[in-house]
CSV table of C-alpha atoms and ligand atoms in Angstrom, one decimal:
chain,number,residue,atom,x,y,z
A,1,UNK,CA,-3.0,-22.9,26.4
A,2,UNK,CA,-3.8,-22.4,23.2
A,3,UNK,CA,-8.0,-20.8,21.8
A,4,UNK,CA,-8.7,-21.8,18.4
A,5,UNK,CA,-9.2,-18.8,16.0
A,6,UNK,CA,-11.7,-18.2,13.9
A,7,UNK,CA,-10.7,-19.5,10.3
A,8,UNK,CA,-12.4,-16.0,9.4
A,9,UNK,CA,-10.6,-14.0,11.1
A,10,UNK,CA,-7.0,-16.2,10.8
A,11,UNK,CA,-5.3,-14.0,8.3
A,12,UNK,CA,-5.1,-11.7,11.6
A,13,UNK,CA,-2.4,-13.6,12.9
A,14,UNK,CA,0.0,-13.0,10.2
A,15,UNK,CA,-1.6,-9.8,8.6
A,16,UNK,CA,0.5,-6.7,10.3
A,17,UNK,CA,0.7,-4.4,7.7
A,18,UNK,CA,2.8,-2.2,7.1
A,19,UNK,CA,-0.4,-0.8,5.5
A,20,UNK,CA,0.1,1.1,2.0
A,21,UNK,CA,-1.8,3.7,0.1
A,22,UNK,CA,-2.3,2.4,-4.0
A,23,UNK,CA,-2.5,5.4,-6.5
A,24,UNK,CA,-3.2,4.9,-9.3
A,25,UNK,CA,-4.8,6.9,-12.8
A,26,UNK,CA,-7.4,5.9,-15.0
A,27,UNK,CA,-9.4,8.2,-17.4
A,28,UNK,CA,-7.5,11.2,-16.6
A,29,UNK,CA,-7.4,11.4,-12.8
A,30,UNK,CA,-5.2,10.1,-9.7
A,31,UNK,CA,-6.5,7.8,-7.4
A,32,UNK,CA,-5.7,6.7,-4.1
A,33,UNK,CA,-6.5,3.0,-2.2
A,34,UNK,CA,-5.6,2.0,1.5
A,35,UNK,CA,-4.3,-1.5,1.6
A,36,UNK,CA,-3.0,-3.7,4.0
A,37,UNK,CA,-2.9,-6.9,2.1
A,38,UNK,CA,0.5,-6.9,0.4
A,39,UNK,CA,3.5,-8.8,0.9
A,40,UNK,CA,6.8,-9.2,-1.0
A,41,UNK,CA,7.0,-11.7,-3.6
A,42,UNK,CA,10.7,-11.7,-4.9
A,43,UNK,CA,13.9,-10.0,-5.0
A,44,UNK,CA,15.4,-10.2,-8.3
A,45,UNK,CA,13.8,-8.5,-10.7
A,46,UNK,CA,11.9,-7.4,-7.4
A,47,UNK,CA,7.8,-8.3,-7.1
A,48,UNK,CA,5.4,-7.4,-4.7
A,49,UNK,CA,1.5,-8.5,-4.3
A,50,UNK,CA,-1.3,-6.3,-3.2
A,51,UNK,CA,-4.8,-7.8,-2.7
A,52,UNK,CA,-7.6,-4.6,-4.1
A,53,UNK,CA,-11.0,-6.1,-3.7
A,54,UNK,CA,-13.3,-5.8,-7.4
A,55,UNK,CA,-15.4,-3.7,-5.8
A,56,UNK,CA,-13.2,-1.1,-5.3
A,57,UNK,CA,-12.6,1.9,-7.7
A,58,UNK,CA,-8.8,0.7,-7.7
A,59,UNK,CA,-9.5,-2.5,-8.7
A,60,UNK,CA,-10.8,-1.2,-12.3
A,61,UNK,CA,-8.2,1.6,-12.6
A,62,UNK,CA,-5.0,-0.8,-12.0
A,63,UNK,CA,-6.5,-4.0,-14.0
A,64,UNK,CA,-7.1,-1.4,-17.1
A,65,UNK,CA,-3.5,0.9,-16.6
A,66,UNK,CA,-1.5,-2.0,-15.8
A,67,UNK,CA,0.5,0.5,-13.4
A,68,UNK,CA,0.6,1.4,-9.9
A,69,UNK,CA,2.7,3.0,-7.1
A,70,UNK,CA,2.7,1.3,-3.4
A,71,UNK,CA,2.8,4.7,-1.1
A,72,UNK,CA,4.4,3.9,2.4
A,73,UNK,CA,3.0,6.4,4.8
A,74,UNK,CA,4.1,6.9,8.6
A,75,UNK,CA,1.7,7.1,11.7
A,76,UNK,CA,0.9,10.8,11.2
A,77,UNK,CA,-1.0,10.3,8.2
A,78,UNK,CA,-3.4,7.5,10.4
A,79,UNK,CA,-6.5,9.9,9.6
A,80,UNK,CA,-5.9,10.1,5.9
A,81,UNK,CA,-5.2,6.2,5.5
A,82,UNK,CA,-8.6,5.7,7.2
A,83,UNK,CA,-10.7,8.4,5.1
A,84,UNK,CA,-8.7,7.1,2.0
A,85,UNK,CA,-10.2,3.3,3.0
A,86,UNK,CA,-13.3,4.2,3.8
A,87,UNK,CA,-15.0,6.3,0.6
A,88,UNK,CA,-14.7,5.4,-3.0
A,89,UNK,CA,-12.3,7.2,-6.0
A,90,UNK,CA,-15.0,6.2,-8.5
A,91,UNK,CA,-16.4,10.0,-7.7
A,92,UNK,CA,-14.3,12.2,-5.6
A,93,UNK,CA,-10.6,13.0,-6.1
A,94,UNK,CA,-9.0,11.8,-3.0
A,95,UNK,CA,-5.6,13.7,-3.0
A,96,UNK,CA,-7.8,17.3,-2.9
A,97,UNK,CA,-10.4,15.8,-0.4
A,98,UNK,CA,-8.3,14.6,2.2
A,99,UNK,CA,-5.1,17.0,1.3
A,100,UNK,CA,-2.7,15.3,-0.7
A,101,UNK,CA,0.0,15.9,-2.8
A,102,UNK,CA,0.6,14.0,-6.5
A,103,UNK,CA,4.0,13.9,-7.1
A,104,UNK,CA,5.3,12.5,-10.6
A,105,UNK,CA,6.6,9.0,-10.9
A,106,UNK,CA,9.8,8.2,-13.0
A,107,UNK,CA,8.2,5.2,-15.2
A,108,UNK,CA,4.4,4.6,-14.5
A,109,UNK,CA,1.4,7.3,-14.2
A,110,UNK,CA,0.0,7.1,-11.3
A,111,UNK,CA,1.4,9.9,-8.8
A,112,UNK,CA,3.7,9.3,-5.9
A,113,UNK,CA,2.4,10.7,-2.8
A,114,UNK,CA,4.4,13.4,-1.9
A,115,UNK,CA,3.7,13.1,2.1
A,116,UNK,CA,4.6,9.4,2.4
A,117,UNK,CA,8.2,8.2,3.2
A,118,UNK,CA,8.9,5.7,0.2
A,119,UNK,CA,7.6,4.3,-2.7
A,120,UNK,CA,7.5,1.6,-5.3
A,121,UNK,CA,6.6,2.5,-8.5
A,122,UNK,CA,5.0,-1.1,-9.9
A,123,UNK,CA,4.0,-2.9,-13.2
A,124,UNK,CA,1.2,-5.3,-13.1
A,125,UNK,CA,2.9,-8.6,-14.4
A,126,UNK,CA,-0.6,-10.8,-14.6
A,127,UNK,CA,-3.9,-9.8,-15.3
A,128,UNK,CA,-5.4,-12.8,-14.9
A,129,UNK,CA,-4.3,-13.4,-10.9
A,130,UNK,CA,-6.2,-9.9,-10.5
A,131,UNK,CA,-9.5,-11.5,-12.4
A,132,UNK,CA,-9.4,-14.4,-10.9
A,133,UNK,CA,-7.7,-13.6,-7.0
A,134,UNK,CA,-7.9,-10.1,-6.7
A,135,UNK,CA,-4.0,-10.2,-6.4
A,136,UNK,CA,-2.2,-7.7,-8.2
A,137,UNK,CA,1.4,-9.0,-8.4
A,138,UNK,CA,3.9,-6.8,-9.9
A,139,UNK,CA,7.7,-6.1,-10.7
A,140,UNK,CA,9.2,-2.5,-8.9
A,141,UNK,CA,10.5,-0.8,-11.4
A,142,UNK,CA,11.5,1.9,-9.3
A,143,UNK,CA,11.7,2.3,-5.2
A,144,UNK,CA,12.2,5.6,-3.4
A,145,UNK,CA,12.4,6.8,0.3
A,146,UNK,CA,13.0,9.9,2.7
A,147,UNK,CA,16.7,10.5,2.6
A,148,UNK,CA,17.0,11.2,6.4
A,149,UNK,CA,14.4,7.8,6.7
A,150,UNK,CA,16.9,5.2,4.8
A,151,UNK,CA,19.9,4.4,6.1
A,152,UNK,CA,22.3,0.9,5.9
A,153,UNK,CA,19.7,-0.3,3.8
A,154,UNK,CA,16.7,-0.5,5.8
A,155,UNK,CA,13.5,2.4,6.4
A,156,UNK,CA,14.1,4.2,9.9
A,157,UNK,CA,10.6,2.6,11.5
A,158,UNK,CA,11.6,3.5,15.0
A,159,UNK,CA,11.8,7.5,14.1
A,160,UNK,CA,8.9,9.2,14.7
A,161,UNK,CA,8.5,10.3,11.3
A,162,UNK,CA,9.1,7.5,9.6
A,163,UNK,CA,6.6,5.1,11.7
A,164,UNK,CA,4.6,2.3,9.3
A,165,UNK,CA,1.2,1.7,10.5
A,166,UNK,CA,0.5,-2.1,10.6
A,167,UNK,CA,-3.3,-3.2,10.9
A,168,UNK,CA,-4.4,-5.5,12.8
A,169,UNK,CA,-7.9,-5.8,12.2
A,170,UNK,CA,-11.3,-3.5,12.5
A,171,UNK,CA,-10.0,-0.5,14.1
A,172,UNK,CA,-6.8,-1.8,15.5
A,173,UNK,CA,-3.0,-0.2,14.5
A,174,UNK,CA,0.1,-0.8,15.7
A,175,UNK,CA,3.5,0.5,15.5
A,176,UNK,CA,7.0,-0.1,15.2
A,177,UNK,CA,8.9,0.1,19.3
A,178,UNK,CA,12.3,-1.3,18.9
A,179,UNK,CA,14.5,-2.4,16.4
A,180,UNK,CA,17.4,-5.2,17.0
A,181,UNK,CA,20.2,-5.9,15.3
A,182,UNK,CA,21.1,-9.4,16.1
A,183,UNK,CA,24.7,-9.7,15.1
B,1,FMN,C1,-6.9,0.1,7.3
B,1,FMN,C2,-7.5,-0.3,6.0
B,1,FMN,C3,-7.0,-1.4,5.3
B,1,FMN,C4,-7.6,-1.8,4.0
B,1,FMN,N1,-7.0,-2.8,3.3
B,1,FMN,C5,-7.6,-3.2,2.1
B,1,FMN,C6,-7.0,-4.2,1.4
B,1,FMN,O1,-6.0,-4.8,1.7
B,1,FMN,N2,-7.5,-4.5,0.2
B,1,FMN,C7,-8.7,-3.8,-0.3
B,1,FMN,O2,-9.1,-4.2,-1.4
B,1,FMN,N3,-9.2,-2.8,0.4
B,1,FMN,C8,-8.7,-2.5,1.6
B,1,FMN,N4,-9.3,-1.5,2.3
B,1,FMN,C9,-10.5,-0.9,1.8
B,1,FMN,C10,-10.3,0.1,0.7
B,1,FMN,O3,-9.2,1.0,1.0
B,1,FMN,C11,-11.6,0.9,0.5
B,1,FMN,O4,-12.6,0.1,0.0
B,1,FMN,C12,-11.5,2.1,-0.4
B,1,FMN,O5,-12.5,3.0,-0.2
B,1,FMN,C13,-11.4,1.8,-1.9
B,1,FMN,O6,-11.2,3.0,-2.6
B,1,FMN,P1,-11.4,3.0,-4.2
B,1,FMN,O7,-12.9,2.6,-4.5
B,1,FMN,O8,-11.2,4.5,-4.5
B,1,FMN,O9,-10.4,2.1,-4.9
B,1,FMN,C14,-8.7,-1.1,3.5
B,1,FMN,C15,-9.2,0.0,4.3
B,1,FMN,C16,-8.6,0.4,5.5
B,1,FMN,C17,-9.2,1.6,6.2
């Protein structure tokens, strides 16, 4: 048996994350955004999509910059994803309020996050997707991880340490059990 979802709530059936912290600067300061709508978008030059609402902080800093780095963090830094998505940057520095570290990027502004496992440093490719969709889709121009987290490829999601955090709604996170190689 199948119970019809509510259309309003049916990007919960394919939304799981792995949720991301945005930094981002604007006007002289870092800023830092918790998303969970992002997805890949292609592989070669590589392009990724991240959905920042216009009233967030974010949304002003990346549509101005044009730059952006997609932070990947793992399940211990739960608390810090939630405070980082639930006040504004318009006001507050985020990376001294809740503890985190700036790191410098290779080729964009905005700070890694020194406490995450990887990260994409991005380029916004079209403004007017951002205007019109709130979608942010961009070209990596640079990706880094944890050494002891990448390996054949692929980011370690089954180590403890290197756990994504996949929403699934409201209050709701899951994450990574086992991984399969199907051969
Ligand atoms: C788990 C979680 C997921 C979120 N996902 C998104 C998202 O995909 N897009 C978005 O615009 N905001 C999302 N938010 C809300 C923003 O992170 C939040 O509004 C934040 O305070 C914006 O900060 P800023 O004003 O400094 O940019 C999420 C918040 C949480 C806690």
């Amino acid at each position: 048996m199948k119970i019809k979802v509510p259309l309003k709530k049916a990007n919960r059936l394919v939304n799981h994350g792995p949720v991301i912290l945005v930094s981002s600067f604007y006007k002289g300061r870092p800023n830092i955004c918790t998303v969970a709508w992002n997805m890949p978008v292609d592989f070669d030059p590589p392009k990724v999509a991240c959905v920042i609402g216009d009233d967030n902080y974010s949304f002003e800093c990346i549509k101005n910059t044009g730059e952006f780095v997609i932070n990947i963090p793992g399940k211990s830094l739960l608390k810090k994803v939630i405070q980082c998505g639930s006040v504004s940057g318009k006001n507050i520095d985020k990376f001294k309020e809740f503890g985190l570290t700036p790191i410098a990027a290779s080729k964009v502004k905005p700070p890694l996050i020194k406490e995450c496992v990887a990260h994409l440093e991005c380029k916004l490719l079209r403004k007017d997707l951002a205007v019109e969709y709130n979608i942010f889709l961009a070209e990596i121009l640079c990706a880094w991880a944890e050494k002891s987290f990448f390996k054949n490829n692929r980011l370690l999601v089954e180590k403890s340490g290197a756990k994504t955090i996949h929403h699934l709604g409201a209050r709701f996170f899951a994450f990574p059990g086992n991984v399969i190689e199907v051969k």
